[in-house]
Coordinates of C-alpha atoms in Angstrom, one line a residue:
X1 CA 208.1 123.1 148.8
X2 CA 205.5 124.7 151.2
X3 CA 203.1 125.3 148.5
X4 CA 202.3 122.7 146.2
X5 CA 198.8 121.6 143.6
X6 CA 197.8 120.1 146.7
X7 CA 197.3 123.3 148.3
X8 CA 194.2 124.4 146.5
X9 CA 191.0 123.7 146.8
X10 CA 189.2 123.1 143.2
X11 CA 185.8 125.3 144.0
X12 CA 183.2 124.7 141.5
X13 CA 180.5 127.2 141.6
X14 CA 176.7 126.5 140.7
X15 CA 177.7 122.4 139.7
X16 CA 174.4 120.8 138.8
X17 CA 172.8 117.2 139.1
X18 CA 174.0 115.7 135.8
X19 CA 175.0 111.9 135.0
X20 CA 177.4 110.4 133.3
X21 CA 180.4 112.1 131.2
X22 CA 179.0 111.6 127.6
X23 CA 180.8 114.0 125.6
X24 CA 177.7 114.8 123.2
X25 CA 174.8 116.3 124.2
X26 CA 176.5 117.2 128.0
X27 CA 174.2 119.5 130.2
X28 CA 175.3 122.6 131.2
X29 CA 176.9 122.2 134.3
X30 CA 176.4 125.6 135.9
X31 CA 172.9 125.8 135.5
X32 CA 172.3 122.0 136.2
X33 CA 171.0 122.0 140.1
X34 CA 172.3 122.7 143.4
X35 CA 176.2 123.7 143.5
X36 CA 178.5 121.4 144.1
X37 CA 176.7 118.2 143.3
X38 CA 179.2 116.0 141.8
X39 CA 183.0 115.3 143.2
X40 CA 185.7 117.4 141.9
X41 CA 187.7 114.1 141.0
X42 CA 184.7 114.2 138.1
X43 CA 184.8 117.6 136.9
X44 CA 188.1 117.2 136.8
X45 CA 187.9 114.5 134.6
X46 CA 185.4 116.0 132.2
X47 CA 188.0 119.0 132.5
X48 CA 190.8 116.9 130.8
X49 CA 188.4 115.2 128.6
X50 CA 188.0 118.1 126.8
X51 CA 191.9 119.3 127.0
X52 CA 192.9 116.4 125.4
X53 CA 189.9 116.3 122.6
X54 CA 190.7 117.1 119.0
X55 CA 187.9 119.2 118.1
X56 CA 186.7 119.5 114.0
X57 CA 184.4 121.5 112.1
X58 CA 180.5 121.9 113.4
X59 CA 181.7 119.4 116.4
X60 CA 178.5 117.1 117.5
X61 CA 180.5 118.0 121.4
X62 CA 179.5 121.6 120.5
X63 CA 176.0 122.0 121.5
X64 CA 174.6 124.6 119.2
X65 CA 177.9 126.4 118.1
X66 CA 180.1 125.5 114.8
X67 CA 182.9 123.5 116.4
X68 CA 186.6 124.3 115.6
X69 CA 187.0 127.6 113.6
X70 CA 186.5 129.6 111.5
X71 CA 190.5 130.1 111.9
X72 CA 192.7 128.4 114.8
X73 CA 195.9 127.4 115.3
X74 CA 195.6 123.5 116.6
X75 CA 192.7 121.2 117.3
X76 CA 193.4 120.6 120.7
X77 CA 194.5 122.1 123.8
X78 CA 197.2 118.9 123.8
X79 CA 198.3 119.3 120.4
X80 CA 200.3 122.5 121.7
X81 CA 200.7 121.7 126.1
X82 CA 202.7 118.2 125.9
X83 CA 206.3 119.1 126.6
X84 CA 207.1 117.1 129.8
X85 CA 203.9 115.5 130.0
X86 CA 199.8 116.9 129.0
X87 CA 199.6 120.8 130.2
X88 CA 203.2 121.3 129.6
X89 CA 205.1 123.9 126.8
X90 CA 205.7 123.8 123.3
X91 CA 208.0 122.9 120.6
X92 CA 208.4 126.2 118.5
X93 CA 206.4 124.1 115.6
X94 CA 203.4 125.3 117.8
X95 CA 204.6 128.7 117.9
X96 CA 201.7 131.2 117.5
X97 CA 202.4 133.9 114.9
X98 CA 201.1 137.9 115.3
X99 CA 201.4 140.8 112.8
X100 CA 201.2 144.3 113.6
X101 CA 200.6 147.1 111.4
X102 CA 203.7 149.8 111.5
X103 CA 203.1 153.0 109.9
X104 CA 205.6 154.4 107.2
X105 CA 205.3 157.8 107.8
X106 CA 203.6 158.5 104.2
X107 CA 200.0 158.8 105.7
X108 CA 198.9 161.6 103.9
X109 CA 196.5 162.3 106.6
X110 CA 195.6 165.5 107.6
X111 CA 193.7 166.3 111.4
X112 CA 195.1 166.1 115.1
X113 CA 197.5 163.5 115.5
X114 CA 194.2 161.4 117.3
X115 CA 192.3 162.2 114.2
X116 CA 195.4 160.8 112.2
X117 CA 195.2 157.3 114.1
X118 CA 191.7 156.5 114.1
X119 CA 191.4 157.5 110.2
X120 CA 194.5 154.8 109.8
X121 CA 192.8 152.3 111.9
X122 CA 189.9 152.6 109.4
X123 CA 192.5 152.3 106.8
X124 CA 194.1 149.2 108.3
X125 CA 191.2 147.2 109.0
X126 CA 189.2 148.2 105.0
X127 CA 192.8 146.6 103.1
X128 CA 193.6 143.9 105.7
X129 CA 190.2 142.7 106.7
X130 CA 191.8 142.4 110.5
X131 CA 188.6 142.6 112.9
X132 CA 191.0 145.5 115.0
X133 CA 193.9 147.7 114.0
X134 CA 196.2 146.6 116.6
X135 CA 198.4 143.1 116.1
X136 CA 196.6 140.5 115.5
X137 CA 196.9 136.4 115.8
X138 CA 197.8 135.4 112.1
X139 CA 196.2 131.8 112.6
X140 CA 197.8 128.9 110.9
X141 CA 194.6 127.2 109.4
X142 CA 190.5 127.8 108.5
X143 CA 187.7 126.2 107.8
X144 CA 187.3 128.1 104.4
X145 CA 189.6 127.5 101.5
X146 CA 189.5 131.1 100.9
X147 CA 191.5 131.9 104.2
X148 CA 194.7 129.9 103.1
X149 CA 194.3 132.0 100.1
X150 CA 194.0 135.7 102.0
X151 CA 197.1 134.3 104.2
X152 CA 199.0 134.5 101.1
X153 CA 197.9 137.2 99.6
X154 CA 198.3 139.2 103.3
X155 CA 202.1 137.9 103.4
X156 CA 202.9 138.8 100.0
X157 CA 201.8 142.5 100.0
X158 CA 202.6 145.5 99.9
X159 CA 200.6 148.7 102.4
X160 CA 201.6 152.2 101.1
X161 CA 200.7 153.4 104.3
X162 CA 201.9 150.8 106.7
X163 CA 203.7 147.3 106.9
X164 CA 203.3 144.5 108.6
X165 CA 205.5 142.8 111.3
X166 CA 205.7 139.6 111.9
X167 CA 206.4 138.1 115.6
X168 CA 206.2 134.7 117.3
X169 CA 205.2 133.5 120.6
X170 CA 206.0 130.3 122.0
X171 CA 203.1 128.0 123.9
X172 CA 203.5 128.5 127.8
X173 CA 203.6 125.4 130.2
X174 CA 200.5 125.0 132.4
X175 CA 202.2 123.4 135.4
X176 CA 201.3 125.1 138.7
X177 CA 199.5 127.5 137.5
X178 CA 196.5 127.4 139.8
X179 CA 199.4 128.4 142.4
X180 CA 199.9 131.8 140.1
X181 CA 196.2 132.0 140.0
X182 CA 195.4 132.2 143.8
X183 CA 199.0 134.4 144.6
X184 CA 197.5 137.6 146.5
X185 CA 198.1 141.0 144.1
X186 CA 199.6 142.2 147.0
X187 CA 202.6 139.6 146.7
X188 CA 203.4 141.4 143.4
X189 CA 203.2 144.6 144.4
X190 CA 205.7 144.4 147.4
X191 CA 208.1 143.0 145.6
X192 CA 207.9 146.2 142.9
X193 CA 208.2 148.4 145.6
X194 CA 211.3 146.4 147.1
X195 CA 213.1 146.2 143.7
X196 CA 212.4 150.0 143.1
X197 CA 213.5 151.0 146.3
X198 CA 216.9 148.8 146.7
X199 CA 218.0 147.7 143.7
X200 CA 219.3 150.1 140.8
X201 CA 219.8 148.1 138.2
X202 CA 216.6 146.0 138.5
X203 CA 213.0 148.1 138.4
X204 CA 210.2 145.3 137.6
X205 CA 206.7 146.6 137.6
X206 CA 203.2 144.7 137.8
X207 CA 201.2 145.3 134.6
X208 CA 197.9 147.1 135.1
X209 CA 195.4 146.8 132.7
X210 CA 192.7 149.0 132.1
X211 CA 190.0 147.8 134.6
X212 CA 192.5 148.1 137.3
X213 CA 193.2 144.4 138.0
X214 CA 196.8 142.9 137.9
X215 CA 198.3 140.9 135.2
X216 CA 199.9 137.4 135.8
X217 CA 199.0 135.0 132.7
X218 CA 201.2 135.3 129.3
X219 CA 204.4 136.6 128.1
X220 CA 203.6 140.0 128.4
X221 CA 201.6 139.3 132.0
X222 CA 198.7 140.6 130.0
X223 CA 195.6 138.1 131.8
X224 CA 194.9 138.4 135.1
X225 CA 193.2 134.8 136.0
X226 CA 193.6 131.3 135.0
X227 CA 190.1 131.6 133.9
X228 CA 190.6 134.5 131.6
X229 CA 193.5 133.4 130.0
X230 CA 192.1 129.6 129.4
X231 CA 188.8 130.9 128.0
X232 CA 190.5 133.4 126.0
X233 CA 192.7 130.4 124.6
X234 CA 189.8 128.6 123.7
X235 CA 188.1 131.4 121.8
X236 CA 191.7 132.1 119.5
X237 CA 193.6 129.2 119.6
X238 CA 190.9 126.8 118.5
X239 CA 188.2 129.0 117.5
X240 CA 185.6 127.6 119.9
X241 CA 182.9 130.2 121.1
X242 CA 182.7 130.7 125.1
X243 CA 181.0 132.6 127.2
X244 CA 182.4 136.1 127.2
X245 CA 185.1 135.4 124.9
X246 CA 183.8 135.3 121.0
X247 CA 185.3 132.8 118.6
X248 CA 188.3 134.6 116.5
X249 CA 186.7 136.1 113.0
X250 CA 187.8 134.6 109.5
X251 CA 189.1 137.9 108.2
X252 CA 188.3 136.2 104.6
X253 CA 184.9 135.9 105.2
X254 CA 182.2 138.7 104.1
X255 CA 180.2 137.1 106.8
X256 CA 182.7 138.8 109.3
X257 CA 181.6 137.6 112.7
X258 CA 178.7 136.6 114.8
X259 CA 179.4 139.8 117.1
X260 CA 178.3 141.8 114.3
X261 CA 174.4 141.8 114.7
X262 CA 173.7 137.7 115.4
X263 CA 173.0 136.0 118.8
X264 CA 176.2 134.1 119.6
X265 CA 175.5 129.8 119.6
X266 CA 178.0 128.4 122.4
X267 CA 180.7 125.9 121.6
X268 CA 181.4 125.3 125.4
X269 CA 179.2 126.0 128.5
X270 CA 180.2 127.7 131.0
X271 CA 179.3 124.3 133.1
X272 CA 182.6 122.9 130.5
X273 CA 184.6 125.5 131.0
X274 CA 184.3 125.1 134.7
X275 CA 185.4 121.9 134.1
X276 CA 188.4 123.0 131.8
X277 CA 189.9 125.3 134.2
X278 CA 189.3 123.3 136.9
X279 CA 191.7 120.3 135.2
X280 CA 194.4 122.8 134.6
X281 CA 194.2 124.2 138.1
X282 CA 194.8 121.0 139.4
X283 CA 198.1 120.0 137.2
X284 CA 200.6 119.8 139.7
X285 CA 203.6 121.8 140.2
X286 CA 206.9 121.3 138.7
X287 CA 209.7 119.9 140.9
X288 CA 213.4 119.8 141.7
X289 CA 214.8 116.2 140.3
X290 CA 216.7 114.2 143.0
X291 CA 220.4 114.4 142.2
X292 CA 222.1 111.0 141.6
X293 CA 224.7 111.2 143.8
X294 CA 225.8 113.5 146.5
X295 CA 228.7 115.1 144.5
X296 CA 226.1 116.6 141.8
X297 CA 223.9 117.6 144.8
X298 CA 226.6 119.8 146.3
X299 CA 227.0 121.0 142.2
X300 CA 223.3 121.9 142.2
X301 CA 224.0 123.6 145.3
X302 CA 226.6 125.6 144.2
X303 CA 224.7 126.5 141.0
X304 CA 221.9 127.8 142.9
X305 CA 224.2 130.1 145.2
X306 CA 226.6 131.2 141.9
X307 CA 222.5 131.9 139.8
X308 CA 221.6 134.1 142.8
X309 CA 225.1 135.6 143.3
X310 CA 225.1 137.1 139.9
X311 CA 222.0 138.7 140.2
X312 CA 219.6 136.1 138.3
X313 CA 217.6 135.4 141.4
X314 CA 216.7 139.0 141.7
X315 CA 213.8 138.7 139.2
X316 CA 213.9 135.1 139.2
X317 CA 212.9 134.3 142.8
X318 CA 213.3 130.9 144.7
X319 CA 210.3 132.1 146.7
X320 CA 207.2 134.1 145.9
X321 CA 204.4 134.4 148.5
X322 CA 203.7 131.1 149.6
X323 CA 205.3 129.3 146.2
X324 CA 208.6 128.0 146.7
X325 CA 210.6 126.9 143.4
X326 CA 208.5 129.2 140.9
X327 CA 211.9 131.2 140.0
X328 CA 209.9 134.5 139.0
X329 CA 208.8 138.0 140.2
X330 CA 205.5 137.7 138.0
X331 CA 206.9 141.3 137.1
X332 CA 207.5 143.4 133.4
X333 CA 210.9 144.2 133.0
X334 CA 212.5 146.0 130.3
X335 CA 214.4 143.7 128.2
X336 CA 215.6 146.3 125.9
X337 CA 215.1 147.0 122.6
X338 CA 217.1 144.4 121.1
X339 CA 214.1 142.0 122.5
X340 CA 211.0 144.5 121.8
X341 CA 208.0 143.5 120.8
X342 CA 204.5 143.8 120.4
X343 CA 202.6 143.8 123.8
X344 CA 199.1 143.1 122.0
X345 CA 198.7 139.6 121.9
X346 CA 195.2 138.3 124.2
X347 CA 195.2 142.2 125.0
X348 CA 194.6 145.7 123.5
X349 CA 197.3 147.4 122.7
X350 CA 199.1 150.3 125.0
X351 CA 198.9 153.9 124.4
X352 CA 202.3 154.8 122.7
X353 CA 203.4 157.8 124.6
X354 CA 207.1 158.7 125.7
X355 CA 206.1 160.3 128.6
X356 CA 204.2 157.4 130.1
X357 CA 205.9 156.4 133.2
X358 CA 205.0 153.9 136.3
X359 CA 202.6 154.9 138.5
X360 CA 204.3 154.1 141.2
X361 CA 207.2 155.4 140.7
X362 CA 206.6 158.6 141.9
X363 CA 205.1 159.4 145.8
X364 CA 202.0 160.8 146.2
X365 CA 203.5 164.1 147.3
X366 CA 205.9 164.6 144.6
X367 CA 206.7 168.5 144.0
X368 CA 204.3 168.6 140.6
X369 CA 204.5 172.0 139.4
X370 CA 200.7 173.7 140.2
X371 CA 198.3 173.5 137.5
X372 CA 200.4 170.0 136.0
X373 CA 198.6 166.8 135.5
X374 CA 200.1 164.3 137.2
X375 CA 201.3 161.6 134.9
X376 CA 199.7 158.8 133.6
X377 CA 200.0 155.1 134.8
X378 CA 201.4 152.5 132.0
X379 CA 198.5 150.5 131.0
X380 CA 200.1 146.9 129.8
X381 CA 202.9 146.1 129.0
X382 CA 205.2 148.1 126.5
X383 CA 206.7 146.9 123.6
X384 CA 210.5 146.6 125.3
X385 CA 208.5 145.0 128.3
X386 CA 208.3 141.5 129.6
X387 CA 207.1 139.1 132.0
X388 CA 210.0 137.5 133.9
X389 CA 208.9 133.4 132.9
X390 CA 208.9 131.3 136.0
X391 CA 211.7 128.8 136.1
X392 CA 210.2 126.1 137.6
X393 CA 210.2 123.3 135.3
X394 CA 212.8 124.3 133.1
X395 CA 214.5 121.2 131.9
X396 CA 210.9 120.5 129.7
X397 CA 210.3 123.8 128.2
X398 CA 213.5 124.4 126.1
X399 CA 213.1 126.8 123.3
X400 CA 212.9 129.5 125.7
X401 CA 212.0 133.0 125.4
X402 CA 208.7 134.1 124.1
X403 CA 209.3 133.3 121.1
X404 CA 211.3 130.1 121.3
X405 CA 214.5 131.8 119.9
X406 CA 217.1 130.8 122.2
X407 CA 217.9 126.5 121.6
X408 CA 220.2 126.4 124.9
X409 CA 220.4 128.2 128.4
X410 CA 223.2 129.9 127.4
X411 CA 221.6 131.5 124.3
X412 CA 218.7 132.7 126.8
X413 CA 221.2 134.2 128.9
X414 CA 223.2 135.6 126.4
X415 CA 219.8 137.3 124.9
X416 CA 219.1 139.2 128.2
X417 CA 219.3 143.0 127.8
X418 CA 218.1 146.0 129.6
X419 CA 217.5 145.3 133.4
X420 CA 219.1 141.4 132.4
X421 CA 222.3 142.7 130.9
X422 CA 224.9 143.0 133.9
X423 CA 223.4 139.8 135.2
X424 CA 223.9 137.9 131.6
X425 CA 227.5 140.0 131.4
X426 CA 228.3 138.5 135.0
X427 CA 227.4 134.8 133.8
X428 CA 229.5 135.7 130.6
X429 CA 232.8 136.1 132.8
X430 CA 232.2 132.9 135.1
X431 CA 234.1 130.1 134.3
X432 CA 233.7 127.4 132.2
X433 CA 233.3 125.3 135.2
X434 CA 230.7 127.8 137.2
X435 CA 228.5 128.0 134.3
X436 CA 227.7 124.0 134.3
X437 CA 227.0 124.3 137.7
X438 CA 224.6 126.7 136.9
X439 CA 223.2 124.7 134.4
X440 CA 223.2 121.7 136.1
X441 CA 221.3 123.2 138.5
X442 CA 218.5 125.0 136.2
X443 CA 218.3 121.3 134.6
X444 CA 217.4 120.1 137.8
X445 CA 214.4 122.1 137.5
X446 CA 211.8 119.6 135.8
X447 CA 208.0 119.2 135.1
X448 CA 206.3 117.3 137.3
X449 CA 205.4 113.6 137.3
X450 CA 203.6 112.4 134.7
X451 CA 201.5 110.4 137.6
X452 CA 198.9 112.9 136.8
X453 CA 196.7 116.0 138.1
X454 CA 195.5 115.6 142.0
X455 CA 192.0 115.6 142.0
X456 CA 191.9 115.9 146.3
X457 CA 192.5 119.8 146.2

């Protein structure tokens, strides 16, 4: 591979003079001294030190904040990242759950069609207790009793104006992504405007969010940095508050959150959550297993020319920028309705329009009638839309899909619609004998060793 973990250099801003790695009581890092005081082998370290810590209630690691909660979904980082090794994906018992509010069309709401939604946001949020209208992470545990019981009653209801739906995602592996992290935007956005302009059945698009910056991080490509999308984890997933991310609210509670009106007491520094990302920037990249023998080398071989010859490799790429073996685009594609889902989960939710359409699509001296607005860009990803999942690694992340619903390759496969039908119809007429190879081949796709992160980046 010509780009490997190796590749990057860990850069730790504003690292202060501090001693030791005592997990109670730790400075904060950031605002310690002069920048880049201490080796990145030791942030590193204090970086996996808290991956792998099982945080509990008013945490004496936690400085001034409460520790793990109000709600979360594990104690540690670990609990969910272990397929293949610490940082990798997870079993579909660590699925995260989200609900969404659907309207029934008995709203009985009279105003503009605006007026209509924000008055039903108001309505969602007053019987639900949900901090936000949009779909929600339905956490598995709280540190109140009372939450397990407002679970239950929230399941077991019934909204005359709306109902709830009920999706899964499954827990991402971590491997390589500090690679994804440092890929140029421009990467992404030459290979949208290759797929748009040479292939018609394929049309993948970057997702835009709504300051402008590209999306790379999640199933619906909805986090644009490593950093965002491991401080946003920390916030949901275990309920921890960081800086710029708030801890996820107990929707039980009367005491609703401590955005509402109260100074915010941090759970992690920002000196620890330099330390954090740093660790999982510096997990190393998946790999290609060495083949046994030289007869299931030339199958691998033949499995990799039969994946690209059906049309797998042209959103799965060998090759993107400077990463060789990632197996993705990094693009949304439309997976058809069959696979649609929300697209609100770490983001805010779309505008619903049908006559949104890709910015790009159209050249800047399209013949718009005069007087017409020229149409809007998609902001995020739409319901029918996903990220194309890199492959790399493949043989220690099985369920796949988002949500973990496809047990084998060939149920993945199978499950491909939209822009991955003719390439899943084309795998459905190989042979018997073709589709091992092409198996055989994805299997060889493995997480890393379990030797551990490089710390000489």
């Amino acid at each position: 591979m010509r780009a490997s973990g190796a590749a990057i250099r860990v850069i730790v801003v504003g690292l202060g003079v501090w001693s030791g790695l005592s997990l109670v009581g730790l400075p904060d890092l950031a605002e310690a001294g002069s920048p880049g005081s201490k080796p990145p082998n030791v942030i590193v370290e204090l970086g996996k030190q808290l991956f792998e810590r099982k945080w509990i209630a008013n945490d004496p690691r936690c400085h001034n904040g409460d520790g793990l909660g109000p709600v979360f979904n594990e104690a540690s980082c670990v609990a969910c990242h272990n397929l293949g090794g610490v940082g990798g994906a997870g079993s579909n018992a660590r699925n995260v759950v989200i609900v969404a509010p659907i309207t029934t069309g008995r709203l009985g709401i009279e105003g503009t069609q605006a007026e209509q939604a924000r008055r039903l946001a108001e309505i969602v949020k007053f019987e639900t207790g949900f901090p936000v209208a949009g779909s929600v992470v339905l956490h598995k545990a709280g540190t109140r009793p009372a939450y397990d019981v407002w679970k239950t009653w929230l399941l077991a209801k019934e909204f005359p104006m709306f109902t709830l739906r009920k999706s899964e995602r499954n827990t991402p592996s971590l491997f390589g992504t500090g690679l994804i992290d440092a890929l140029p935007d421009s990467v992404l956005e030459e290979v949208e405007r290759r797929q748009t302009a040479i292939d018609s059945e394929i049309s993948g698009r970057v997702c835009r969010l709504k300051d402008g910056r590209i999306g790379r991080f999640g199933w619906k490509a909805q986090i644009p940095s490593l950093e965002e999308f491991v401080l946003t984890a920390c916030s949901v997933e275990l309920g921890l508050e960081v800086p710029g991310h708030h801890q996820s609210i107990d929707p039980s509670s009367s005491l609703k959150s401590k955005t509402q009106g109260q100074v915010a007491e941090l759970d992690l520094t920002s000196g620890d959550c330099v330390a954090l990302v740093s660790y999982i920037r510096s997990l190393p990249t998946p790999v290609q297993i060495e083949p046994v023998s030289r007869a299931v080398s030339e199958k691998w071989l033949e499995g990799g020319a039969l994946f690209k010859s059906i049309g797998c490799a042209t959103c799965h790429l060998p090759t993107l920028g400077n990463i060789d073996g990632i197996y993705s685009d990094l693009l949304l594609h439309d997976l058809g309705p069959a696979n649609s889902d929300s697209g609100a989960y770490y983001s805010e939710p779309i505008e619903e329009r049908s006559d949104l359409v890709v910015a790009s699509a159209a050249p800047a001296d399209s013949n718009l009638e005069k007087g017409a607005s020229k149409p809007k860009p998609v902001i995020g990803a739409e319901s029918v839309e996903w990220r194309t999942p890199p492959l790399w690694g493949l043989r220690d992340t099985a369920p796949y899909l988002h949500n973990g619903g496809a047990k084998t390759l060939e149920d993945a496969i199978a499950q491909h619609r939209g822009e991955g039908s003719g390439a899943a119809a084309r795998f459905a007429r190989l042979s018997g004998m073709e589709q091992g190879k092409i198996r055989g081949f994805l299997m060889s796709l493995a997480a890393p060793s379990p030797s551990g992160p490089r710390t000489d980046q």
